[in-house]
Amino acid sequence: MLKIGLTGGIGSGKSTIAKVFNLVYDIPIFEADKQAKQIMNTNLELIEEIIKTFGKESYKNKTLNTKYLSQIVFNNPQQLEKLNNLVHAKVRHAFAKWVDEQNTAYVIQEAAILVESGAYKHMNKIISVSAPQQLRIDRVIKRDKMTTEQVLQRMTKQLSDVERNKHADFVIVNDDTTGIIDQITAIHTKLIEH
Ligand code: ADP
């Protein structure tokens, strides 16, 4: 079974593209970002490691104190790397276990920072979703009620499309002009021929 990484910057439409793979071709999707959040609130070993590394305030009423943690990691790349390393080790385990339960020609792991986290190295192929920056900003403002500045701040923490696409075997252009179904079908056909 092939493991396919699907990535893209905020607002590129990667969740939308993953949904289409699932709806049209029944491909199982592992949502890494959602899983990471869940694991941070449920995996005792990880909770202990986070508290040991970042302090007791990391959890408030037995729930991850995201405000506190983001303050620590936001402008500190070393701290962010520490946190990512702790979390991604657990996500990698959860993904491996999930893969064993699937029964399709390929599965997709969807993750915003697939390249940045190094998770891409464990995938057989990478799909990158690309869209013009202004369109991405407009989508996120509409979806999350964020300001342009807030979206831009998030974007500066992620790789640019150009950098991300360097790691990709397939690039899907999701710019509201180029049809996505044909692009997805072409990739699906190649993946099942593999
Ligand atoms: P990401 O997961 O990359 O942050 P999403 O898939 O959530 O992006 O897309 C961002 C927003 O743009 C969502 O509200 C989504 O519905 C919308 N969107 C993305 N791609 C398309 C598309 N091809 N057609 C219509 N709406 C789209």
Short mmCIF file of C-alpha atoms and ligand atoms in Angstrom, two decimals:
data_model
loop_
_atom_site.label_atom_id
_atom_site.label_comp_id
_atom_site.label_asym_id
_atom_site.label_seq_id
_atom_site.Cartn_x
_atom_site.Cartn_y
_atom_site.Cartn_z
CA MET A 1 0.00 0.00 0.00
CA LEU A 2 1.37 3.37 -1.02
CA LYS A 3 1.52 6.16 1.54
CA ILE A 4 0.78 9.50 -0.09
CA GLY A 5 1.48 12.81 1.61
CA LEU A 6 -0.88 15.65 0.72
CA THR A 7 0.24 19.08 1.72
CA GLY A 8 -0.23 22.76 0.99
CA GLY A 9 -0.06 26.08 2.78
CA ILE A 10 -2.93 27.54 4.75
CA GLY A 11 -5.89 28.22 2.44
CA SER A 12 -4.44 26.28 -0.50
CA GLY A 13 -7.40 23.91 -0.31
CA LYS A 14 -5.64 20.74 0.80
CA SER A 15 -8.54 19.61 3.04
CA THR A 16 -10.93 20.20 0.14
CA ILE A 17 -8.73 18.19 -2.24
CA ALA A 18 -8.40 15.37 0.34
CA LYS A 19 -12.20 15.29 0.64
CA VAL A 20 -12.52 14.84 -3.12
CA PHE A 21 -10.07 11.89 -3.12
CA ASN A 22 -12.21 10.37 -0.39
CA LEU A 23 -15.62 11.11 -1.91
CA VAL A 24 -14.80 10.19 -5.50
CA TYR A 25 -12.33 7.35 -4.99
CA ASP A 26 -12.97 6.16 -1.40
CA ILE A 27 -9.38 6.86 -0.44
CA PRO A 28 -8.88 6.86 3.36
CA ILE A 29 -7.55 10.17 4.69
CA PHE A 30 -5.40 10.58 7.81
CA GLU A 31 -5.75 14.18 8.98
CA ALA A 32 -2.39 14.69 10.68
CA ASP A 33 -3.11 18.13 12.15
CA LYS A 34 -6.37 16.98 13.73
CA GLN A 35 -4.71 13.81 15.01
CA ALA A 36 -1.86 15.82 16.50
CA LYS A 37 -4.30 17.97 18.48
CA GLN A 38 -6.15 14.92 19.71
CA ILE A 39 -2.98 13.07 20.69
CA MET A 40 -1.72 16.11 22.61
CA ASN A 41 -4.84 15.88 24.76
CA THR A 42 -4.99 12.12 25.21
CA ASN A 43 -1.54 10.50 25.06
CA LEU A 44 -0.28 10.43 28.66
CA GLU A 45 3.34 9.86 27.68
CA LEU A 46 3.25 12.90 25.39
CA ILE A 47 1.43 15.01 27.99
CA GLU A 48 4.19 14.18 30.48
CA GLU A 49 6.90 15.03 27.97
CA ILE A 50 5.27 18.36 27.11
CA ILE A 51 4.90 19.29 30.79
CA LYS A 52 8.51 18.29 31.47
CA THR A 53 9.75 20.40 28.55
CA PHE A 54 7.48 23.46 28.69
CA GLY A 55 6.11 23.54 32.22
CA LYS A 56 2.95 22.67 34.15
CA GLU A 57 1.03 25.58 32.58
CA SER A 58 1.05 23.63 29.29
CA TYR A 59 -2.19 22.03 30.51
CA LYS A 60 -5.10 23.78 32.15
CA ASN A 61 -8.04 21.74 33.49
CA LYS A 62 -6.49 18.65 31.83
CA THR A 63 -6.67 20.34 28.42
CA LEU A 64 -3.81 21.61 26.30
CA ASN A 65 -3.23 25.29 27.03
CA THR A 66 -2.73 26.33 23.43
CA LYS A 67 -2.49 30.02 24.29
CA TYR A 68 0.44 29.40 26.66
CA LEU A 69 2.22 27.00 24.32
CA SER A 70 1.83 29.16 21.24
CA GLN A 71 3.31 32.10 23.14
CA ILE A 72 6.36 29.96 23.88
CA VAL A 73 6.88 28.59 20.39
CA PHE A 74 5.57 31.44 18.23
CA ASN A 75 8.78 33.40 17.87
CA ASN A 76 11.17 30.72 19.00
CA PRO A 77 12.10 28.24 16.27
CA GLN A 78 14.09 26.02 18.66
CA GLN A 79 11.15 25.62 21.03
CA LEU A 80 8.82 25.02 18.10
CA GLU A 81 11.15 22.31 16.80
CA LYS A 82 11.21 20.66 20.25
CA LEU A 83 7.41 20.61 20.38
CA ASN A 84 7.09 19.37 16.80
CA ASN A 85 9.58 16.57 17.43
CA LEU A 86 7.66 15.37 20.48
CA VAL A 87 4.28 15.51 18.74
CA HIS A 88 5.35 14.15 15.36
CA ALA A 89 6.89 11.03 16.88
CA LYS A 90 3.45 10.16 18.30
CA VAL A 91 1.61 11.13 15.11
CA ARG A 92 3.97 8.88 13.12
CA HIS A 93 3.05 5.96 15.40
CA ALA A 94 -0.66 6.67 15.12
CA PHE A 95 -0.35 6.87 11.33
CA ALA A 96 1.49 3.54 11.10
CA LYS A 97 -1.21 1.86 13.20
CA TRP A 98 -3.97 3.43 11.10
CA VAL A 99 -2.28 2.36 7.83
CA ASP A 100 -2.33 -1.27 9.02
CA GLU A 101 -6.12 -1.07 9.32
CA GLN A 102 -6.68 0.19 5.74
CA ASN A 103 -7.20 -1.91 2.66
CA THR A 104 -6.84 0.28 -0.45
CA ALA A 105 -4.18 0.73 -3.15
CA TYR A 106 -3.02 3.87 -1.41
CA VAL A 107 -3.83 6.06 1.58
CA ILE A 108 -3.38 9.80 2.06
CA GLN A 109 -1.86 11.64 4.99
CA GLU A 110 -2.98 15.28 4.87
CA ALA A 111 -0.71 17.68 6.75
CA ALA A 112 0.01 21.40 6.55
CA ILE A 113 3.66 21.04 7.55
CA LEU A 114 4.41 17.68 5.97
CA VAL A 115 7.69 18.96 4.52
CA GLU A 116 8.67 21.16 7.49
CA SER A 117 8.12 18.31 9.98
CA GLY A 118 10.12 15.81 7.95
CA ALA A 119 7.08 13.49 7.71
CA TYR A 120 7.38 13.65 3.92
CA LYS A 121 10.40 11.35 4.16
CA HIS A 122 8.12 8.51 5.29
CA MET A 123 5.76 8.91 2.31
CA ASN A 124 6.04 7.14 -1.05
CA LYS A 125 4.78 10.13 -3.02
CA ILE A 126 3.95 13.75 -2.27
CA ILE A 127 1.09 15.84 -3.62
CA SER A 128 1.33 19.59 -3.11
CA VAL A 129 -1.71 21.85 -3.44
CA SER A 130 -0.91 25.27 -4.79
CA ALA A 131 -2.94 28.46 -5.10
CA PRO A 132 -2.14 32.17 -5.57
CA GLN A 133 -1.38 33.95 -2.29
CA GLN A 134 -4.21 36.50 -2.53
CA LEU A 135 -6.79 33.77 -3.13
CA ARG A 136 -5.45 31.80 -0.14
CA ILE A 137 -5.71 34.90 2.05
CA ASP A 138 -9.30 35.58 0.87
CA ARG A 139 -10.30 31.96 1.57
CA VAL A 140 -8.89 31.95 5.10
CA ILE A 141 -10.41 35.34 5.97
CA LYS A 142 -13.77 33.95 4.92
CA ARG A 143 -13.30 30.55 6.60
CA ASP A 144 -11.69 31.56 9.92
CA LYS A 145 -12.71 35.22 10.24
CA MET A 146 -9.04 36.19 10.46
CA THR A 147 -7.51 39.48 9.37
CA THR A 148 -5.08 39.73 6.43
CA GLU A 149 -2.26 40.38 8.91
CA GLN A 150 -3.09 37.24 10.91
CA VAL A 151 -3.14 35.11 7.77
CA LEU A 152 0.14 36.59 6.54
CA GLN A 153 1.70 35.89 9.93
CA ARG A 154 0.72 32.22 9.61
CA MET A 155 2.03 32.10 6.07
CA THR A 156 5.45 33.40 7.03
CA LYS A 157 5.80 30.38 9.36
CA GLN A 158 5.20 27.98 6.48
CA LEU A 159 7.24 27.19 3.39
CA SER A 160 6.42 29.05 0.18
CA ASP A 161 4.63 27.13 -2.59
CA VAL A 162 7.88 27.18 -4.61
CA GLU A 163 9.86 25.54 -1.78
CA ARG A 164 7.10 23.03 -1.00
CA ASN A 165 6.62 22.09 -4.65
CA LYS A 166 10.30 21.13 -4.89
CA HIS A 167 9.46 18.09 -2.75
CA ALA A 168 6.32 17.20 -4.68
CA ASP A 169 5.78 14.40 -7.18
CA PHE A 170 2.46 15.99 -8.17
CA VAL A 171 1.26 19.59 -7.91
CA ILE A 172 -2.46 20.35 -7.92
CA VAL A 173 -3.34 23.90 -8.92
CA ASN A 174 -6.41 24.94 -6.94
CA ASP A 175 -6.91 28.47 -8.22
CA ASP A 176 -10.67 28.50 -8.89
CA THR A 177 -9.93 28.38 -12.64
CA THR A 178 -8.18 25.07 -13.26
CA GLY A 179 -10.53 22.10 -12.79
CA ILE A 180 -9.56 20.00 -9.79
CA ILE A 181 -11.43 16.78 -10.63
CA ASP A 182 -9.37 16.14 -13.79
CA GLN A 183 -6.14 16.79 -11.91
CA ILE A 184 -7.18 14.43 -9.11
CA THR A 185 -8.27 11.74 -11.56
CA ALA A 186 -4.93 11.92 -13.40
CA ILE A 187 -3.02 11.45 -10.11
CA HIS A 188 -5.34 8.67 -8.92
CA THR A 189 -4.85 6.80 -12.22
CA LYS A 190 -1.06 6.98 -11.86
CA LEU A 191 -1.18 5.87 -8.23
CA ILE A 192 -3.32 2.80 -8.84
CA GLU A 193 -1.15 1.78 -11.83
CA HIS A 194 1.89 1.83 -9.60
P1 ADP B 1 -6.55 24.28 3.74
O1 ADP B 1 -6.97 22.95 4.32
O2 ADP B 1 -5.42 24.14 2.75
O3 ADP B 1 -6.29 25.36 4.75
P2 ADP B 1 -9.31 24.34 2.81
O4 ADP B 1 -9.43 23.08 2.02
O5 ADP B 1 -9.95 24.39 4.15
O6 ADP B 1 -7.77 24.81 2.87
O7 ADP B 1 -9.84 25.54 1.89
C1 ADP B 1 -9.93 26.86 2.38
C2 ADP B 1 -11.32 27.42 2.07
O8 ADP B 1 -11.45 27.58 0.67
C3 ADP B 1 -12.43 26.50 2.53
O9 ADP B 1 -13.48 27.25 3.04
C4 ADP B 1 -12.83 25.77 1.24
O10 ADP B 1 -14.19 25.43 1.25
C5 ADP B 1 -12.51 26.79 0.16
N1 ADP B 1 -12.04 26.13 -1.08
C6 ADP B 1 -10.84 25.55 -1.27
N2 ADP B 1 -10.73 25.03 -2.50
C7 ADP B 1 -11.90 25.27 -3.10
C8 ADP B 1 -12.43 24.98 -4.41
N3 ADP B 1 -11.72 24.34 -5.34
N4 ADP B 1 -13.70 25.37 -4.67
C9 ADP B 1 -14.43 26.03 -3.74
N5 ADP B 1 -13.99 26.35 -2.51
C10 ADP B 1 -12.74 25.98 -2.18
#
